[in-house]
Short mmCIF file of C-alpha atoms and ligand atoms in Angstrom, two decimals:
data_model
loop_
_atom_site.label_atom_id
_atom_site.label_comp_id
_atom_site.label_asym_id
_atom_site.label_seq_id
_atom_site.Cartn_x
_atom_site.Cartn_y
_atom_site.Cartn_z
CA UNK C 569 55.21 0.96 -43.98
CA UNK C 570 56.79 -2.24 -45.23
CA UNK C 571 54.83 -5.22 -46.52
CA UNK C 572 55.96 -7.20 -43.46
CA UNK C 573 54.18 -4.77 -41.15
CA UNK C 574 50.92 -4.73 -43.09
CA UNK C 575 48.03 -7.18 -43.18
CA UNK C 576 46.90 -7.11 -46.82
CA UNK C 577 43.88 -8.99 -48.10
CA UNK C 578 41.56 -9.07 -51.06
CA UNK C 579 38.00 -9.02 -49.65
CA UNK C 580 36.78 -11.47 -52.29
CA UNK C 581 39.21 -14.05 -50.80
CA UNK C 582 38.32 -13.33 -47.16
CA UNK C 583 39.92 -11.04 -44.58
CA UNK C 584 41.68 -13.72 -42.49
CA UNK C 585 40.88 -11.90 -39.23
CA UNK C 586 38.52 -12.79 -36.35
CA UNK C 587 36.12 -9.98 -37.35
CA UNK C 588 35.67 -8.18 -40.68
CA UNK C 589 37.60 -4.91 -40.19
CA UNK C 590 35.81 -3.02 -42.99
CA UNK C 591 33.06 -1.57 -40.80
CA UNK C 592 35.47 -0.97 -37.96
CA UNK C 593 37.75 1.06 -40.24
CA UNK C 594 35.12 3.09 -42.09
CA UNK C 595 34.09 4.94 -39.00
CA UNK C 596 32.91 6.59 -37.01
CA UNK C 597 29.72 6.47 -39.03
CA UNK C 598 26.68 8.52 -38.11
CA UNK C 599 23.58 6.45 -37.59
CA UNK C 600 20.65 6.81 -39.93
CA UNK C 601 17.81 6.15 -37.52
CA UNK C 602 15.08 5.91 -40.10
CA UNK C 603 11.36 6.12 -39.44
CA UNK C 604 8.87 5.29 -42.15
CA UNK C 605 5.26 4.33 -42.64
CA UNK C 606 4.01 1.41 -44.71
CA UNK C 607 1.35 1.83 -47.37
CA UNK C 608 -1.21 0.40 -44.88
CA UNK C 609 -0.11 2.90 -42.19
CA UNK C 610 2.07 0.70 -39.93
CA UNK C 611 4.96 2.55 -38.29
CA UNK C 612 8.54 1.43 -38.75
CA UNK C 613 11.83 2.49 -37.17
CA UNK C 614 15.34 1.05 -37.70
CA UNK C 615 19.00 2.12 -37.48
CA UNK C 616 21.28 2.12 -40.54
CA UNK C 617 24.93 3.05 -40.03
CA UNK C 618 25.68 2.94 -43.75
CA UNK C 619 24.39 6.48 -43.63
CA UNK C 620 25.65 9.93 -44.51
CA UNK C 621 24.89 13.33 -45.98
CA UNK C 622 25.75 13.81 -49.66
CA UNK C 623 24.75 17.32 -50.71
CA UNK C 624 24.17 20.82 -49.34
CA UNK C 625 21.64 22.35 -51.75
CA UNK C 626 19.25 20.69 -51.69
CA UNK C 627 20.38 18.73 -48.63
CA UNK C 628 20.43 15.03 -49.48
CA UNK C 629 21.00 12.13 -47.08
CA UNK C 630 21.28 8.45 -47.86
CA UNK C 631 21.46 5.04 -46.26
CA UNK C 632 22.16 1.54 -47.54
CA UNK C 633 19.96 -1.42 -46.74
CA UNK C 634 21.86 -4.69 -46.93
CA UNK C 635 18.96 -6.77 -48.20
CA UNK C 636 15.50 -5.49 -49.07
CA UNK C 637 14.29 -4.47 -45.60
CA UNK C 638 10.99 -3.06 -44.33
CA UNK C 639 12.34 0.52 -44.38
CA UNK C 640 13.15 0.28 -48.09
CA UNK C 641 9.81 -1.35 -48.87
CA UNK C 642 7.98 1.47 -47.07
CA UNK C 643 10.04 4.25 -48.62
CA UNK C 644 9.60 2.83 -52.10
CA UNK C 645 5.83 2.64 -51.50
CA UNK C 646 5.36 6.07 -49.92
CA UNK C 647 8.35 8.12 -51.15
CA UNK C 648 8.95 9.48 -47.65
CA UNK C 649 10.99 8.89 -44.51
CA UNK C 650 12.41 10.67 -41.49
CA UNK C 651 15.99 10.58 -40.21
CA UNK C 652 16.36 10.88 -36.42
CA UNK C 653 19.54 11.64 -34.49
CA UNK C 654 20.77 8.79 -32.29
CA UNK C 655 22.19 10.05 -28.99
CA UNK C 656 23.72 8.45 -25.89
CA UNK C 657 20.47 8.71 -23.87
CA UNK C 658 18.63 7.04 -26.78
CA UNK C 659 21.30 4.40 -27.58
CA UNK C 660 19.50 1.45 -25.98
CA UNK C 661 16.20 2.36 -27.65
CA UNK C 662 17.98 2.76 -30.99
CA UNK C 663 19.48 -0.71 -30.55
CA UNK C 664 16.10 -2.19 -29.57
CA UNK C 665 14.59 -0.73 -32.75
CA UNK C 666 16.97 -2.87 -34.85
CA UNK C 667 15.17 -6.10 -33.85
CA UNK C 668 14.42 -8.36 -36.81
CA UNK C 669 10.64 -8.28 -36.56
CA UNK C 670 7.83 -8.43 -39.12
CA UNK C 671 6.55 -5.36 -40.97
CA UNK C 672 3.43 -5.31 -38.76
CA UNK C 673 5.51 -4.66 -35.62
CA UNK C 674 5.84 -1.00 -34.62
CA UNK C 675 9.42 -0.50 -33.42
CA UNK C 676 8.44 2.79 -31.74
CA UNK C 677 6.32 0.75 -29.31
CA UNK C 678 8.92 -2.03 -29.13
CA UNK C 679 11.63 0.46 -28.10
CA UNK C 680 9.40 2.58 -25.81
CA UNK C 681 9.57 5.65 -28.06
CA UNK C 682 6.96 8.24 -28.96
CA UNK C 683 6.02 8.89 -32.60
CA UNK C 684 5.49 12.63 -33.18
CA UNK C 685 3.68 13.85 -36.28
CA UNK C 686 5.95 15.29 -38.95
CA UNK C 687 4.96 18.51 -40.73
CA UNK C 688 5.61 17.65 -44.37
CA UNK C 689 5.67 13.84 -44.58
CA UNK C 690 3.39 11.11 -43.26
CA UNK C 691 6.18 9.20 -41.49
CA UNK C 692 6.49 10.28 -37.84
CA UNK C 693 9.68 11.47 -36.17
CA UNK C 694 11.06 10.15 -32.87
CA UNK C 695 9.78 12.69 -30.31
CA UNK C 696 12.65 11.92 -27.89
CA UNK C 697 15.34 12.64 -30.51
CA UNK C 698 16.74 16.21 -30.49
CA UNK C 699 17.12 16.41 -34.29
CA UNK C 700 15.03 15.01 -37.14
CA UNK C 701 15.04 15.48 -40.90
CA UNK C 702 11.82 15.01 -42.86
CA UNK C 703 12.87 13.50 -46.20
CA UNK C 704 11.39 12.77 -49.61
CA UNK C 705 12.84 9.93 -51.67
CA UNK C 706 14.98 11.13 -54.60
CA UNK C 707 16.64 7.90 -55.78
CA UNK C 708 16.54 4.22 -54.90
CA UNK C 709 19.63 2.56 -56.35
CA UNK C 710 20.60 -1.11 -56.30
CA UNK C 711 24.38 -1.38 -55.80
CA UNK C 712 26.56 -3.41 -58.13
CA UNK C 713 30.05 -4.93 -58.03
CA UNK C 714 33.03 -3.78 -60.11
CA UNK C 715 32.13 -6.60 -62.51
CA UNK C 716 28.66 -5.13 -62.94
CA UNK C 717 26.92 -7.85 -60.94
CA UNK C 718 23.90 -6.64 -58.95
CA UNK C 719 24.44 -6.68 -55.17
CA UNK C 720 21.54 -7.32 -52.79
CA UNK C 721 21.97 -3.86 -51.26
CA UNK C 722 19.90 -0.75 -51.94
CA UNK C 723 21.00 2.84 -51.50
CA UNK C 724 18.12 5.10 -50.51
CA UNK C 725 18.68 8.80 -51.16
CA UNK C 726 16.31 11.48 -49.96
CA UNK C 727 16.00 15.25 -50.02
CA UNK C 728 15.70 16.83 -46.59
CA UNK C 729 12.55 18.96 -46.81
CA UNK C 730 12.09 19.76 -43.11
CA UNK C 731 14.51 20.02 -40.19
CA UNK C 732 13.66 19.88 -36.46
CA UNK C 733 16.39 20.95 -33.99
CA UNK C 734 15.89 21.09 -30.22
CA UNK C 735 16.83 24.58 -29.07
CA UNK C 736 19.07 23.01 -26.39
CA UNK C 737 21.32 21.76 -29.22
CA UNK C 738 21.98 25.31 -30.44
CA UNK C 739 24.72 27.37 -28.81
CA UNK C 740 24.18 30.99 -29.92
CA UNK C 741 22.64 29.61 -33.11
CA UNK C 742 25.49 27.15 -33.83
CA UNK C 743 24.50 23.49 -33.76
CA UNK C 744 26.68 21.60 -31.25
CA UNK C 745 26.90 17.79 -31.65
CA UNK C 746 28.54 17.51 -28.22
CA UNK C 747 25.43 19.04 -26.63
CA UNK C 748 23.25 16.27 -28.06
CA UNK C 749 25.75 13.50 -27.14
CA UNK C 750 25.55 12.14 -30.67
CA UNK C 751 26.64 8.50 -31.00
CA UNK C 752 28.54 6.93 -33.88
CA UNK C 753 29.46 3.42 -34.99
CA UNK C 754 33.08 2.34 -35.40
CA UNK C 755 35.30 -0.51 -34.22
CA UNK C 756 34.14 -3.99 -33.21
CA UNK C 757 30.61 -5.38 -33.45
CA UNK C 758 29.40 -3.78 -30.20
CA UNK C 759 31.50 -0.61 -30.25
CA UNK C 760 30.09 2.90 -30.38
CA UNK C 761 31.63 6.31 -29.81
CA UNK C 762 30.00 9.36 -28.27
CA UNK C 763 30.75 12.96 -29.29
CA UNK C 764 31.97 14.82 -26.21
CA UNK C 765 33.53 18.32 -25.89
CA UNK C 766 36.97 16.87 -24.98
CA UNK C 767 37.50 15.34 -28.44
CA UNK C 768 36.85 18.59 -30.33
CA UNK C 769 39.72 20.39 -32.08
CA UNK C 770 39.62 23.26 -34.54
CA UNK C 771 41.39 23.60 -37.90
CA UNK C 772 40.76 26.21 -40.59
CA UNK C 773 40.88 25.30 -44.26
CA UNK C 774 43.88 26.65 -46.23
CA UNK C 775 43.23 29.70 -48.49
CA UNK C 776 39.45 29.79 -48.23
CA UNK C 777 39.75 30.95 -44.60
CA UNK C 778 36.40 29.41 -43.64
C1 FMN A 870 23.85 0.49 -35.04
C2 FMN A 870 23.21 -0.34 -36.11
C3 FMN A 870 23.51 -0.06 -37.44
C4 FMN A 870 22.93 -0.80 -38.48
N1 FMN A 870 23.25 -0.48 -39.76
C5 FMN A 870 22.68 -1.15 -40.79
C6 FMN A 870 22.96 -0.78 -42.14
O1 FMN A 870 23.71 0.17 -42.42
N2 FMN A 870 22.34 -1.48 -43.13
C7 FMN A 870 21.50 -2.52 -42.86
O2 FMN A 870 20.97 -3.11 -43.80
N3 FMN A 870 21.20 -2.89 -41.58
C8 FMN A 870 21.76 -2.21 -40.55
N4 FMN A 870 21.46 -2.56 -39.26
C9 FMN A 870 20.48 -3.64 -39.02
C10 FMN A 870 19.04 -3.14 -39.18
O3 FMN A 870 18.77 -2.11 -38.22
C11 FMN A 870 18.05 -4.30 -38.97
O4 FMN A 870 18.22 -5.24 -40.02
C12 FMN A 870 16.60 -3.87 -38.88
O5 FMN A 870 15.80 -4.97 -38.45
C13 FMN A 870 16.03 -3.36 -40.20
O6 FMN A 870 14.72 -2.93 -39.94
P1 FMN A 870 13.57 -2.80 -41.02
O7 FMN A 870 13.41 -4.15 -41.69
O8 FMN A 870 12.39 -2.39 -40.19
O9 FMN A 870 13.97 -1.72 -41.99
C14 FMN A 870 22.04 -1.85 -38.19
C15 FMN A 870 21.75 -2.17 -36.85
C16 FMN A 870 22.33 -1.40 -35.82
C17 FMN A 870 22.00 -1.73 -34.39
#
């Protein structure tokens, strides 16, 4: 493509567009719907779309908190959290759980969700969610700029020590994200995408054959 057909910008100088395209481009992103428990026992639940998986063995997931938020405070204090799958039937509850409320407010109650006891960590999982990962904190990293300046964002990494999968999400033992109607963030500020069977296509890797 020629320069004339490209909008180029340096983020440090501003994007020059009505809405920052960064989030819209880096997508779809899975949603880290994170439940945690404070040191005094209060329950907490919040979505983080700066979320992904980073390792197979042991499985490690991570999310980034832009600012020091209640989830990070709790996870630093207790060393534990749970990731819950956000699905189309749970989208509105997931959104409600993002409300900027004080640490004493239980977002499970706020969003009309049921906390279910985890097996290996004290933080509860979302009972209505078809998949949950019980996690133990492995690293809590403050991000920094290319110039080495600290950024007010923290990356929380955790080892997945327990996995819950609703049997309805397994098709002959293969996990099917279309069966759970998993939702993802991409596009404009209010845009989400849903995984449906029609958008699936298959492609084998070269050489390895897997
Ligand atoms: C779909 C969605 C994705 C979000 N992703 C992030 C994120 O990646 N990082 C972040 O800091 N906040 C994110 N937020 C905002 C937090 O959910 C919000 O600040 C919340 O109040 C934090 O809760 P806590 O203080 O209980 O941890 C997101 C909100 C929504 C609805």
